[in-house]
PDB file of C-alpha atoms in Angstrom:
ATOM      1  CA  MET A   1     -47.461  19.687  10.857  1.00 47.00           C
ATOM      2  CA  ASN A   2     -45.487  19.910   7.593  1.00 40.00           C
ATOM      3  CA  LYS A   3     -42.283  20.420   9.592  1.00 39.00           C
ATOM      4  CA  ILE A   4     -42.999  17.272  11.625  1.00 44.00           C
ATOM      5  CA  VAL A   5     -43.635  15.244   8.452  1.00 40.00           C
ATOM      6  CA  SER A   6     -40.460  16.655   6.896  1.00 37.00           C
ATOM      7  CA  ALA A   7     -38.439  15.756   9.969  1.00 38.00           C
ATOM      8  CA  ILE A   8     -39.853  12.206   9.967  1.00 41.00           C
ATOM      9  CA  SER A   9     -39.069  11.878   6.247  1.00 38.00           C
ATOM     10  CA  THR A  10     -35.505  13.061   6.798  1.00 36.00           C
ATOM     11  CA  LEU A  11     -35.021  10.552   9.594  1.00 40.00           C
ATOM     12  CA  ALA A  12     -36.431   7.788   7.410  1.00 40.00           C
ATOM     13  CA  VAL A  13     -34.086   8.637   4.530  1.00 37.00           C
ATOM     14  CA  THR A  14     -31.134   8.777   6.920  1.00 39.00           C
ATOM     15  CA  ALA A  15     -32.082   5.379   8.337  1.00 41.00           C
ATOM     16  CA  LEU A  16     -32.365   3.893   4.847  1.00 39.00           C
ATOM     17  CA  LEU A  17     -28.951   5.277   3.872  1.00 43.00           C
ATOM     18  CA  ALA A  18     -27.427   3.957   7.085  1.00 49.00           C
ATOM     19  CA  GLY A  19     -28.938   0.548   6.383  1.00 50.00           C
ATOM     20  CA  ALA A  20     -27.521   0.531   2.840  1.00 51.00           C
ATOM     21  CA  VAL A  21     -24.056   1.446   4.111  1.00 62.00           C
ATOM     22  CA  GLU A  22     -24.134  -1.215   6.811  1.00 64.00           C
ATOM     23  CA  ALA A  23     -25.130  -3.846   4.227  1.00 72.00           C
ATOM     24  CA  ALA A  24     -22.234  -2.970   1.900  1.00 92.00           C
ATOM     25  CA  ASP A  25     -19.123  -5.101   1.433  1.00 96.00           C
ATOM     26  CA  LEU A  26     -17.015  -1.919   1.382  1.00 98.00           C
ATOM     27  CA  VAL A  27     -17.658   1.657   2.508  1.00 98.00           C
ATOM     28  CA  ILE A  28     -15.521   4.468   1.085  1.00 98.00           C
ATOM     29  CA  TYR A  29     -15.364   8.025   2.423  1.00 98.00           C
ATOM     30  CA  THR A  30     -13.953  10.347  -0.230  1.00 96.00           C
ATOM     31  CA  SER A  31     -13.417  13.973  -1.184  1.00 91.00           C
ATOM     32  CA  GLN A  32     -13.295  13.138  -4.901  1.00 91.00           C
ATOM     33  CA  PRO A  33     -15.835  15.009  -7.044  1.00 90.00           C
ATOM     34  CA  ASN A  34     -18.995  12.935  -7.496  1.00 94.00           C
ATOM     35  CA  GLU A  35     -18.252  12.037 -11.126  1.00 94.00           C
ATOM     36  CA  ASP A  36     -14.712  10.919 -10.249  1.00 94.00           C
ATOM     37  CA  ALA A  37     -15.832   8.891  -7.242  1.00 96.00           C
ATOM     38  CA  GLN A  38     -18.500   7.127  -9.282  1.00 97.00           C
ATOM     39  CA  ALA A  39     -16.035   6.298 -12.071  1.00 97.00           C
ATOM     40  CA  THR A  40     -13.517   4.952  -9.545  1.00 97.00           C
ATOM     41  CA  VAL A  41     -16.104   2.796  -7.783  1.00 98.00           C
ATOM     42  CA  ASP A  42     -17.598   1.565 -11.062  1.00 98.00           C
ATOM     43  CA  GLY A  43     -14.143   0.479 -12.228  1.00 98.00           C
ATOM     44  CA  PHE A  44     -13.467  -1.316  -8.955  1.00 98.00           C
ATOM     45  CA  LYS A  45     -16.816  -3.136  -9.053  1.00 97.00           C
ATOM     46  CA  ALA A  46     -16.217  -4.211 -12.657  1.00 97.00           C
ATOM     47  CA  ALA A  47     -12.847  -5.659 -11.608  1.00 97.00           C
ATOM     48  CA  ASN A  48     -14.392  -7.271  -8.509  1.00 97.00           C
ATOM     49  CA  PRO A  49     -17.865  -8.492  -9.466  1.00 96.00           C
ATOM     50  CA  GLY A  50     -20.158  -9.349  -6.614  1.00 94.00           C
ATOM     51  CA  LEU A  51     -18.804  -6.774  -4.154  1.00 96.00           C
ATOM     52  CA  GLU A  52     -21.350  -4.188  -3.004  1.00 97.00           C
ATOM     53  CA  VAL A  53     -19.755  -0.776  -2.505  1.00 98.00           C
ATOM     54  CA  GLU A  54     -21.180   2.353  -0.887  1.00 97.00           C
ATOM     55  CA  TRP A  55     -19.431   5.704  -0.960  1.00 97.00           C
ATOM     56  CA  VAL A  56     -19.944   8.954   0.877  1.00 97.00           C
ATOM     57  CA  ARG A  57     -18.579  12.164  -0.608  1.00 94.00           C
ATOM     58  CA  ASP A  58     -17.820  15.605   0.866  1.00 91.00           C
ATOM     59  CA  GLY A  59     -14.918  18.042   1.085  1.00 84.00           C
ATOM     60  CA  THR A  60     -11.958  16.744   3.070  1.00 85.00           C
ATOM     61  CA  PRO A  61     -12.634  18.905   6.196  1.00 84.00           C
ATOM     62  CA  LYS A  62     -16.288  17.797   6.345  1.00 89.00           C
ATOM     63  CA  ILE A  63     -15.650  14.143   5.575  1.00 93.00           C
ATOM     64  CA  MET A  64     -12.947  14.098   8.255  1.00 93.00           C
ATOM     65  CA  ALA A  65     -15.234  15.796  10.774  1.00 93.00           C
ATOM     66  CA  LYS A  66     -17.860  13.122  10.105  1.00 96.00           C
ATOM     67  CA  LEU A  67     -15.317  10.322  10.454  1.00 97.00           C
ATOM     68  CA  MET A  68     -13.754  11.728  13.633  1.00 96.00           C
ATOM     69  CA  ALA A  69     -17.196  12.045  15.214  1.00 97.00           C
ATOM     70  CA  GLU A  70     -17.853   8.393  14.383  1.00 97.00           C
ATOM     71  CA  ILE A  71     -14.483   7.345  15.816  1.00 96.00           C
ATOM     72  CA  GLU A  72     -15.209   9.336  18.970  1.00 95.00           C
ATOM     73  CA  ALA A  73     -18.553   7.554  19.269  1.00 96.00           C
ATOM     74  CA  GLY A  74     -16.813   4.198  18.837  1.00 95.00           C
ATOM     75  CA  ASN A  75     -18.494   3.283  15.542  1.00 94.00           C
ATOM     76  CA  PRO A  76     -16.537   4.393  12.450  1.00 96.00           C
ATOM     77  CA  VAL A  77     -18.471   3.405   9.331  1.00 97.00           C
ATOM     78  CA  ALA A  78     -15.816   3.827   6.626  1.00 98.00           C
ATOM     79  CA  ASP A  79     -13.421   1.080   5.603  1.00 98.00           C
ATOM     80  CA  VAL A  80     -11.380   3.180   3.174  1.00 98.00           C
ATOM     81  CA  LEU A  81     -10.459   6.851   2.969  1.00 98.00           C
ATOM     82  CA  LEU A  82      -9.691   8.509  -0.385  1.00 97.00           C
ATOM     83  CA  ILE A  83      -9.066  12.188   0.347  1.00 94.00           C
ATOM     84  CA  ALA A  84      -7.007  15.160  -0.759  1.00 88.00           C
ATOM     85  CA  ASP A  85      -3.694  15.108   1.071  1.00 90.00           C
ATOM     86  CA  THR A  86      -1.125  12.929   2.814  1.00 94.00           C
ATOM     87  CA  VAL A  87      -0.770  15.286   5.787  1.00 93.00           C
ATOM     88  CA  THR A  88      -4.250  14.382   7.047  1.00 93.00           C
ATOM     89  CA  LEU A  89      -3.475  10.682   6.683  1.00 96.00           C
ATOM     90  CA  GLU A  90      -0.098  11.114   8.382  1.00 95.00           C
ATOM     91  CA  ARG A  91      -1.988  12.533  11.379  1.00 95.00           C
ATOM     92  CA  MET A  92      -4.243   9.463  11.382  1.00 97.00           C
ATOM     93  CA  LYS A  93      -1.256   7.137  11.027  1.00 97.00           C
ATOM     94  CA  GLN A  94       0.376   8.681  14.081  1.00 96.00           C
ATOM     95  CA  ALA A  95      -2.903   8.287  15.984  1.00 97.00           C
ATOM     96  CA  GLY A  96      -3.027   4.567  15.146  1.00 97.00           C
ATOM     97  CA  GLN A  97      -6.170   4.953  13.044  1.00 98.00           C
ATOM     98  CA  LEU A  98      -4.827   3.438   9.792  1.00 98.00           C
ATOM     99  CA  LEU A  99      -4.104  -0.167   8.866  1.00 98.00           C
ATOM    100  CA  ALA A 100      -0.655  -0.937   7.438  1.00 98.00           C
ATOM    101  CA  TYR A 101      -0.959  -2.827   4.153  1.00 98.00           C
ATOM    102  CA  LYS A 102       1.922  -3.301   1.731  1.00 98.00           C
ATOM    103  CA  SER A 103       0.224  -3.489  -1.639  1.00 98.00           C
ATOM    104  CA  PRO A 104       2.057  -5.374  -4.388  1.00 97.00           C
ATOM    105  CA  GLU A 105       0.885  -2.660  -6.797  1.00 97.00           C
ATOM    106  CA  ALA A 106       3.151  -0.115  -5.052  1.00 96.00           C
ATOM    107  CA  LYS A 107       5.884  -1.319  -7.411  1.00 94.00           C
ATOM    108  CA  ASN A 108       4.416   1.105  -9.958  1.00 89.00           C
ATOM    109  CA  LEU A 109       4.938   4.159  -7.731  1.00 94.00           C
ATOM    110  CA  ASP A 110       7.955   6.218  -6.829  1.00 93.00           C
ATOM    111  CA  ALA A 111       8.832   5.601  -3.184  1.00 93.00           C
ATOM    112  CA  SER A 112       8.141   9.262  -2.375  1.00 92.00           C
ATOM    113  CA  LEU A 113       4.469   8.724  -3.234  1.00 95.00           C
ATOM    114  CA  TYR A 114       3.554   6.315  -0.453  1.00 96.00           C
ATOM    115  CA  ASP A 115       4.141   5.658   3.208  1.00 96.00           C
ATOM    116  CA  ALA A 116       7.030   3.242   3.688  1.00 95.00           C
ATOM    117  CA  ASP A 117       5.006   1.254   6.235  1.00 96.00           C
ATOM    118  CA  GLY A 118       2.030   0.956   3.874  1.00 98.00           C
ATOM    119  CA  HIS A 119      -0.414   3.165   5.763  1.00 98.00           C
ATOM    120  CA  TYR A 120      -1.330   5.312   2.721  1.00 98.00           C
ATOM    121  CA  TYR A 121      -0.657   5.536  -1.008  1.00 98.00           C
ATOM    122  CA  SER A 122      -0.897   8.439  -3.461  1.00 97.00           C
ATOM    123  CA  THR A 123      -3.294   7.841  -6.359  1.00 98.00           C
ATOM    124  CA  LYS A 124      -2.607  10.879  -8.554  1.00 97.00           C
ATOM    125  CA  LEU A 125      -0.735  14.185  -8.712  1.00 96.00           C
ATOM    126  CA  ILE A 126      -2.722  17.424  -8.610  1.00 96.00           C
ATOM    127  CA  THR A 127      -0.141  20.169  -8.914  1.00 97.00           C
ATOM    128  CA  THR A 128      -0.426  23.877  -8.211  1.00 97.00           C
ATOM    129  CA  GLY A 129       1.081  26.289 -10.710  1.00 98.00           C
ATOM    130  CA  ILE A 130       0.305  29.629 -12.354  1.00 98.00           C
ATOM    131  CA  MET A 131      -2.624  30.352 -14.640  1.00 98.00           C
ATOM    132  CA  TYR A 132      -2.862  33.564 -16.589  1.00 98.00           C
ATOM    133  CA  ASN A 133      -5.349  35.343 -18.792  1.00 98.00           C
ATOM    134  CA  THR A 134      -4.117  35.311 -22.381  1.00 98.00           C
ATOM    135  CA  GLN A 135      -4.674  39.084 -22.551  1.00 97.00           C
ATOM    136  CA  ALA A 136      -2.171  39.636 -19.733  1.00 97.00           C
ATOM    137  CA  GLY A 137       0.939  41.639 -20.537  1.00 94.00           C
ATOM    138  CA  MET A 138       3.384  39.056 -19.156  1.00 97.00           C
ATOM    139  CA  LYS A 139       3.612  35.297 -19.600  1.00 97.00           C
ATOM    140  CA  PRO A 140       4.970  34.088 -16.249  1.00 98.00           C
ATOM    141  CA  ALA A 141       7.688  31.441 -16.172  1.00 98.00           C
ATOM    142  CA  SER A 142       8.763  31.631 -12.520  1.00 98.00           C
ATOM    143  CA  TRP A 143       7.020  31.977  -9.166  1.00 98.00           C
ATOM    144  CA  LYS A 144       9.031  35.174  -8.734  1.00 98.00           C
ATOM    145  CA  ASP A 145       7.283  36.724 -11.748  1.00 98.00           C
ATOM    146  CA  LEU A 146       4.142  37.151  -9.641  1.00 98.00           C
ATOM    147  CA  ALA A 147       6.049  39.562  -7.396  1.00 98.00           C
ATOM    148  CA  LYS A 148       7.202  41.755 -10.325  1.00 98.00           C
ATOM    149  CA  PRO A 149       5.767  45.243 -10.962  1.00 98.00           C
ATOM    150  CA  GLU A 150       3.992  43.896 -14.080  1.00 97.00           C
ATOM    151  CA  ALA A 151       1.809  41.772 -11.811  1.00 98.00           C
ATOM    152  CA  LYS A 152       1.076  44.425  -9.189  1.00 98.00           C
ATOM    153  CA  GLY A 153      -2.520  44.113  -7.984  1.00 98.00           C
ATOM    154  CA  LEU A 154      -3.231  41.438 -10.595  1.00 98.00           C
ATOM    155  CA  VAL A 155      -2.650  38.179  -8.655  1.00 98.00           C
ATOM    156  CA  ALA A 156      -5.254  35.974  -6.963  1.00 98.00           C
ATOM    157  CA  MET A 157      -4.571  32.859  -4.908  1.00 97.00           C
ATOM    158  CA  PRO A 158      -6.581  30.527  -2.676  1.00 95.00           C
ATOM    159  CA  SER A 159      -6.205  30.852   1.069  1.00 93.00           C
ATOM    160  CA  PRO A 160      -4.711  28.006   3.124  1.00 91.00           C
ATOM    161  CA  MET A 161      -7.450  28.788   5.641  1.00 88.00           C
ATOM    162  CA  THR A 162     -10.014  27.324   3.239  1.00 85.00           C
ATOM    163  CA  SER A 163      -7.999  25.197   0.808  1.00 87.00           C
ATOM    164  CA  GLY A 164      -5.922  22.195   1.832  1.00 86.00           C
ATOM    165  CA  ALA A 165      -4.055  22.320  -1.488  1.00 90.00           C
ATOM    166  CA  ALA A 166      -3.181  25.972  -0.788  1.00 93.00           C
ATOM    167  CA  LEU A 167      -1.688  25.049   2.587  1.00 93.00           C
ATOM    168  CA  ILE A 168       0.370  22.254   1.016  1.00 95.00           C
ATOM    169  CA  HIS A 169       1.468  24.740  -1.646  1.00 96.00           C
ATOM    170  CA  ALA A 170       2.590  27.333   0.908  1.00 97.00           C
ATOM    171  CA  GLN A 171       4.420  24.714   2.957  1.00 97.00           C
ATOM    172  CA  THR A 172       6.171  23.497  -0.190  1.00 97.00           C
ATOM    173  CA  LEU A 173       7.218  26.879  -1.607  1.00 97.00           C
ATOM    174  CA  THR A 174       8.457  28.208   1.725  1.00 97.00           C
ATOM    175  CA  GLY A 175      10.922  25.318   1.755  1.00 95.00           C
ATOM    176  CA  VAL A 176      12.472  26.378  -1.567  1.00 96.00           C
ATOM    177  CA  ASP A 177      15.752  28.306  -1.499  1.00 94.00           C
ATOM    178  CA  GLY A 178      15.180  31.850  -2.710  1.00 95.00           C
ATOM    179  CA  LEU A 179      11.460  31.815  -1.882  1.00 97.00           C
ATOM    180  CA  GLY A 180      10.452  31.101   1.733  1.00 97.00           C
ATOM    181  CA  TRP A 181       8.062  33.311   3.669  1.00 97.00           C
ATOM    182  CA  ASP A 182       9.839  36.365   2.248  1.00 97.00           C
ATOM    183  CA  TYR A 183       8.319  35.436  -1.111  1.00 98.00           C
ATOM    184  CA  TYR A 184       4.812  35.590   0.377  1.00 98.00           C
ATOM    185  CA  ARG A 185       5.612  38.970   1.916  1.00 98.00           C
ATOM    186  CA  GLN A 186       6.662  40.160  -1.559  1.00 98.00           C
ATOM    187  CA  LEU A 187       3.376  38.921  -3.001  1.00 98.00           C
ATOM    188  CA  LYS A 188       1.422  40.757  -0.321  1.00 98.00           C
ATOM    189  CA  ASP A 189       3.412  43.950  -0.919  1.00 98.00           C
ATOM    190  CA  ASN A 190       2.673  43.545  -4.642  1.00 98.00           C
ATOM    191  CA  GLY A 191      -1.069  43.531  -4.004  1.00 98.00           C
ATOM    192  CA  ALA A 192      -1.789  39.809  -4.311  1.00 98.00           C
ATOM    193  CA  ILE A 193      -5.143  38.705  -2.893  1.00 97.00           C
ATOM    194  CA  ALA A 194      -5.492  35.451  -0.921  1.00 96.00           C
ATOM    195  CA  ALA A 195      -9.084  34.347  -0.349  1.00 93.00           C
ATOM    196  CA  GLY A 196     -11.437  31.432  -0.919  1.00 90.00           C
ATOM    197  CA  GLY A 197     -10.596  28.338  -2.917  1.00 91.00           C
ATOM    198  CA  ASN A 198      -9.266  27.343  -6.326  1.00 93.00           C
ATOM    199  CA  GLY A 199     -12.627  27.742  -8.079  1.00 93.00           C
ATOM    200  CA  ALA A 200     -12.805  31.416  -7.160  1.00 95.00           C
ATOM    201  CA  VAL A 201      -9.292  31.994  -8.511  1.00 97.00           C
ATOM    202  CA  LEU A 202     -10.227  30.311 -11.796  1.00 97.00           C
ATOM    203  CA  LYS A 203     -13.278  32.552 -12.238  1.00 97.00           C
ATOM    204  CA  SER A 204     -11.317  35.672 -11.351  1.00 98.00           C
ATOM    205  CA  VAL A 205      -8.626  35.074 -13.971  1.00 98.00           C
ATOM    206  CA  ALA A 206     -10.901  33.661 -16.679  1.00 98.00           C
ATOM    207  CA  SER A 207     -13.162  36.727 -16.386  1.00 97.00           C
ATOM    208  CA  GLY A 208     -10.219  39.127 -16.615  1.00 97.00           C
ATOM    209  CA  GLU A 209     -10.788  40.511 -13.118  1.00 98.00           C
ATOM    210  CA  LYS A 210      -7.238  39.355 -12.335  1.00 98.00           C
ATOM    211  CA  ALA A 211      -4.473  38.559 -14.804  1.00 98.00           C
ATOM    212  CA  TYR A 212      -2.684  35.833 -12.831  1.00 98.00           C
ATOM    213  CA  GLY A 213      -3.712  33.104 -10.438  1.00 98.00           C
ATOM    214  CA  VAL A 214      -2.169  30.412  -8.266  1.00 98.00           C
ATOM    215  CA  VAL A 215      -4.358  27.368  -8.884  1.00 97.00           C
ATOM    216  CA  VAL A 216      -4.499  23.578  -9.252  1.00 96.00           C
ATOM    217  CA  ASP A 217      -3.556  22.389 -12.734  1.00 97.00           C
ATOM    218  CA  TYR A 218      -6.642  20.659 -14.106  1.00 94.00           C
ATOM    219  CA  LEU A 219      -9.028  23.607 -13.667  1.00 95.00           C
ATOM    220  CA  PRO A 220      -7.418  26.044 -16.157  1.00 97.00           C
ATOM    221  CA  ILE A 221      -6.275  23.231 -18.472  1.00 96.00           C
ATOM    222  CA  ARG A 222      -9.871  22.019 -18.785  1.00 93.00           C
ATOM    223  CA  GLU A 223     -11.193  25.567 -19.232  1.00 96.00           C
ATOM    224  CA  LYS A 224      -8.603  26.307 -21.917  1.00 96.00           C
ATOM    225  CA  ALA A 225      -9.783  23.195 -23.811  1.00 95.00           C
ATOM    226  CA  LYS A 226     -13.320  24.629 -23.690  1.00 95.00           C
ATOM    227  CA  GLY A 227     -12.116  27.895 -25.233  1.00 97.00           C
ATOM    228  CA  ALA A 228     -11.595  30.065 -22.148  1.00 97.00           C
ATOM    229  CA  PRO A 229      -8.913  32.788 -22.561  1.00 98.00           C
ATOM    230  CA  VAL A 230      -6.532  31.202 -20.052  1.00 98.00           C
ATOM    231  CA  ASP A 231      -3.313  29.221 -20.011  1.00 98.00           C
ATOM    232  CA  PHE A 232      -1.340  27.367 -17.352  1.00 98.00           C
ATOM    233  CA  VAL A 233       2.371  27.348 -16.503  1.00 97.00           C
ATOM    234  CA  PHE A 234       4.444  24.853 -14.533  1.00 97.00           C
ATOM    235  CA  PRO A 235       7.000  27.333 -13.066  1.00 97.00           C
ATOM    236  CA  GLU A 236      10.690  26.658 -13.538  1.00 96.00           C
ATOM    237  CA  GLU A 237      11.361  26.221  -9.799  1.00 97.00           C
ATOM    238  CA  GLY A 238       8.827  23.381  -9.689  1.00 97.00           C
ATOM    239  CA  VAL A 239       5.288  22.835  -8.432  1.00 98.00           C
ATOM    240  CA  SER A 240       3.651  21.606  -5.247  1.00 97.00           C
ATOM    241  CA  ALA A 241       1.281  18.654  -5.388  1.00 96.00           C
ATOM    242  CA  VAL A 242      -1.528  17.046  -3.460  1.00 95.00           C
ATOM    243  CA  THR A 243      -1.752  13.377  -4.262  1.00 96.00           C
ATOM    244  CA  GLU A 244      -5.233  12.191  -3.233  1.00 96.00           C
ATOM    245  CA  PRO A 245      -3.985   9.300  -1.090  1.00 97.00           C
ATOM    246  CA  VAL A 246      -5.932   6.189  -0.198  1.00 98.00           C
ATOM    247  CA  ALA A 247      -5.811   4.337   3.126  1.00 98.00           C
ATOM    248  CA  ILE A 248      -7.558   1.600   5.096  1.00 98.00           C
ATOM    249  CA  LEU A 249      -8.926   2.396   8.548  1.00 98.00           C
ATOM    250  CA  SER A 250      -7.603   0.186  11.323  1.00 98.00           C
ATOM    251  CA  SER A 251     -11.237  -0.249  12.424  1.00 98.00           C
ATOM    252  CA  THR A 252     -12.347  -1.674   9.053  1.00 98.00           C
ATOM    253  CA  LYS A 253     -14.968  -4.395   9.131  1.00 96.00           C
ATOM    254  CA  HIS A 254     -14.093  -5.444   5.573  1.00 98.00           C
ATOM    255  CA  GLU A 255     -10.313  -5.771   5.503  1.00 98.00           C
ATOM    256  CA  GLU A 256      -9.998  -8.059   2.477  1.00 98.00           C
ATOM    257  CA  ALA A 257     -12.312  -5.932   0.318  1.00 98.00           C
ATOM    258  CA  ALA A 258     -10.440  -2.808   1.444  1.00 98.00           C
ATOM    259  CA  LYS A 259      -7.109  -4.345   0.407  1.00 98.00           C
ATOM    260  CA  LYS A 260      -8.610  -5.222  -2.976  1.00 98.00           C
ATOM    261  CA  PHE A 261      -9.612  -1.580  -3.406  1.00 98.00           C
ATOM    262  CA  ILE A 262      -6.075  -0.379  -2.629  1.00 98.00           C
ATOM    263  CA  ASP A 263      -4.652  -2.869  -5.130  1.00 98.00           C
ATOM    264  CA  TYR A 264      -7.183  -1.867  -7.777  1.00 98.00           C
ATOM    265  CA  ILE A 265      -6.695   1.894  -7.602  1.00 98.00           C
ATOM    266  CA  LEU A 266      -2.898   1.488  -7.763  1.00 98.00           C
ATOM    267  CA  SER A 267      -3.052  -1.031 -10.622  1.00 98.00           C
ATOM    268  CA  ASP A 268      -2.635  -0.094 -14.280  1.00 97.00           C
ATOM    269  CA  GLU A 269      -6.394  -0.432 -14.728  1.00 97.00           C
ATOM    270  CA  GLY A 270      -7.274   1.778 -11.778  1.00 98.00           C
ATOM    271  CA  GLN A 271      -4.654   4.360 -12.647  1.00 98.00           C
ATOM    272  CA  LYS A 272      -5.939   4.579 -16.230  1.00 97.00           C
ATOM    273  CA  VAL A 273      -9.320   5.583 -14.785  1.00 97.00           C
ATOM    274  CA  GLN A 274      -7.634   8.548 -13.049  1.00 96.00           C
ATOM    275  CA  LEU A 275      -5.832   9.423 -16.296  1.00 97.00           C
ATOM    276  CA  ASP A 276      -9.095   9.290 -18.248  1.00 95.00           C
ATOM    277  CA  LEU A 277     -10.645  11.621 -15.671  1.00 95.00           C
ATOM    278  CA  GLY A 278      -7.970  14.200 -16.531  1.00 93.00           C
ATOM    279  CA  TYR A 279      -5.398  13.764 -13.755  1.00 96.00           C
ATOM    280  CA  ILE A 280      -1.707  12.902 -13.717  1.00 96.00           C
ATOM    281  CA  PRO A 281      -1.670   9.304 -12.445  1.00 97.00           C
ATOM    282  CA  ALA A 282       0.655   8.319  -9.613  1.00 96.00           C
ATOM    283  CA  HIS A 283       1.902   5.513 -11.882  1.00 95.00           C
ATOM    284  CA  SER A 284       4.704   7.235 -13.800  1.00 89.00           C
ATOM    285  CA  GLY A 285       4.519   4.932 -16.802  1.00 91.00           C
ATOM    286  CA  LEU A 286       1.040   5.885 -17.993  1.00 94.00           C
ATOM    287  CA  GLY A 287       1.633   9.362 -19.392  1.00 93.00           C
ATOM    288  CA  VAL A 288      -0.395  12.508 -18.741  1.00 96.00           C
ATOM    289  CA  PRO A 289      -3.803  13.851 -19.830  1.00 96.00           C
ATOM    290  CA  ALA A 290      -4.260  15.979 -22.937  1.00 93.00           C
ATOM    291  CA  GLY A 291      -3.122  19.561 -22.399  1.00 93.00           C
ATOM    292  CA  PHE A 292      -0.302  18.682 -19.975  1.00 95.00           C
ATOM    293  CA  PRO A 293       3.398  18.827 -20.860  1.00 94.00           C
ATOM    294  CA  PRO A 294       5.387  15.563 -20.832  1.00 94.00           C
ATOM    295  CA  ARG A 295       5.688  14.205 -17.326  1.00 92.00           C
ATOM    296  CA  GLU A 296       9.486  14.521 -17.325  1.00 91.00           C
ATOM    297  CA  GLU A 297       9.080  18.280 -17.796  1.00 93.00           C
ATOM    298  CA  ILE A 298       6.960  18.637 -14.646  1.00 94.00           C
ATOM    299  CA  LYS A 299       9.192  19.171 -11.624  1.00 95.00           C
ATOM    300  CA  VAL A 300       7.314  18.239  -8.450  1.00 95.00           C
ATOM    301  CA  LEU A 301       8.836  19.808  -5.352  1.00 96.00           C
ATOM    302  CA  PRO A 302       9.282  17.577  -2.294  1.00 93.00           C
ATOM    303  CA  LEU A 303       7.232  17.789   0.894  1.00 93.00           C
ATOM    304  CA  ASN A 304       7.667  15.615   3.979  1.00 92.00           C
ATOM    305  CA  ALA A 305       4.200  14.785   5.319  1.00 92.00           C
ATOM    306  CA  ALA A 306       5.366  14.342   8.925  1.00 93.00           C
ATOM    307  CA  ASP A 307       7.163  17.703   8.919  1.00 95.00           C
ATOM    308  CA  ALA A 308       4.200  19.408   7.252  1.00 95.00           C
ATOM    309  CA  LEU A 309       1.871  17.995   9.909  1.00 94.00           C
ATOM    310  CA  LYS A 310       4.127  19.178  12.723  1.00 96.00           C
ATOM    311  CA  ASN A 311       4.390  22.686  11.241  1.00 96.00           C
ATOM    312  CA  SER A 312       0.812  23.155   9.983  1.00 94.00           C
ATOM    313  CA  GLU A 313      -0.461  25.317  12.835  1.00 95.00           C
ATOM    314  CA  GLN A 314       2.535  27.651  12.718  1.00 96.00           C
ATOM    315  CA  ASP A 315       2.432  27.794   8.901  1.00 96.00           C
ATOM    316  CA  LEU A 316      -1.231  28.813   8.954  1.00 95.00           C
ATOM    317  CA  LYS A 317      -0.403  31.531  11.478  1.00 96.00           C
ATOM    318  CA  SER A 318       2.504  32.774   9.375  1.00 97.00           C
ATOM    319  CA  PHE A 319       0.317  33.020   6.280  1.00 96.00           C
ATOM    320  CA  SER A 320      -2.505  34.700   8.200  1.00 95.00           C
ATOM    321  CA  ASP A 321      -0.103  37.225   9.723  1.00 96.00           C
ATOM    322  CA  ILE A 322       1.203  38.196   6.301  1.00 97.00           C
ATOM    323  CA  PHE A 323      -2.145  38.437   4.527  1.00 94.00           C
ATOM    324  CA  ASP A 324      -4.176  39.481   7.561  1.00 81.00           C
ATOM    325  CA  THR A 325      -6.869  36.977   6.678  1.00 66.00           C
ATOM    326  CA  ALA A 326      -8.913  34.257   8.330  1.00 53.00           C
ATOM    327  CA  GLY A 327     -10.039  32.652   5.084  1.00 47.00           C
TER     328      GLY A 327
END
């Protein structure tokens, strides 16, 4: 009996949530952490009083699975997507699932940070570099340092099988002269471990289990500020970046509100929210968060989203073959 009541309660809650979403003036699907998503939406609502906004949050793979199921059923709920990487949105662009909108606020962004046709726009830069435990014997300065004897058996990295940022990172580094897939073979031969996501790498290095880690920037920088025995390096060759792009679905029921959201998050006001949350804003004129080097000292390596999309399956296979891992 309790199971029946529980099932009825779950259905009732689901129905209420669905009703709230349907009544909204704008529905956002996002992979932002809850605190970040709430801050972004609160800022947008303050700049656009009277608009009712609902947002649904999950990791990019799950939020995309939910959206694709809705599209398949002919009833996509979301108006706007705000997720981790441009490669996913490039796939949707090519499938005709995104609305082209040329935001006037794109003037604040480098042309490499948005789709030329206006299908998606980067909102921040989340780079991947090297963190190290301050008790480690070597302070790395180059990606190649992780393949040196001093780092043998002491390197942890996330797996592209479970981390979208890790896949973007691998696709970026393998395009760099002097690195390529040979670099990943050197890491494997040097005892590097590739498993899980960025959070696991952070814990491994902060605890001293490993001395070095390949990880997204804000995690170790925030932990260092809290007193953890870690530091972070932007390697001399450059860093990869995911850019948390935003896009409007071509099926949107609230086109004008969706365009207002794009304009807001790319505006000075919206970009300052991302800066205050501890991220490098896409707008190059707003500086960087505390703990980061000056923006001009951060070399972001290029990645073509269309090429990365085309090569993703083969790149995942190449990584898996080297590290003999499925995740």
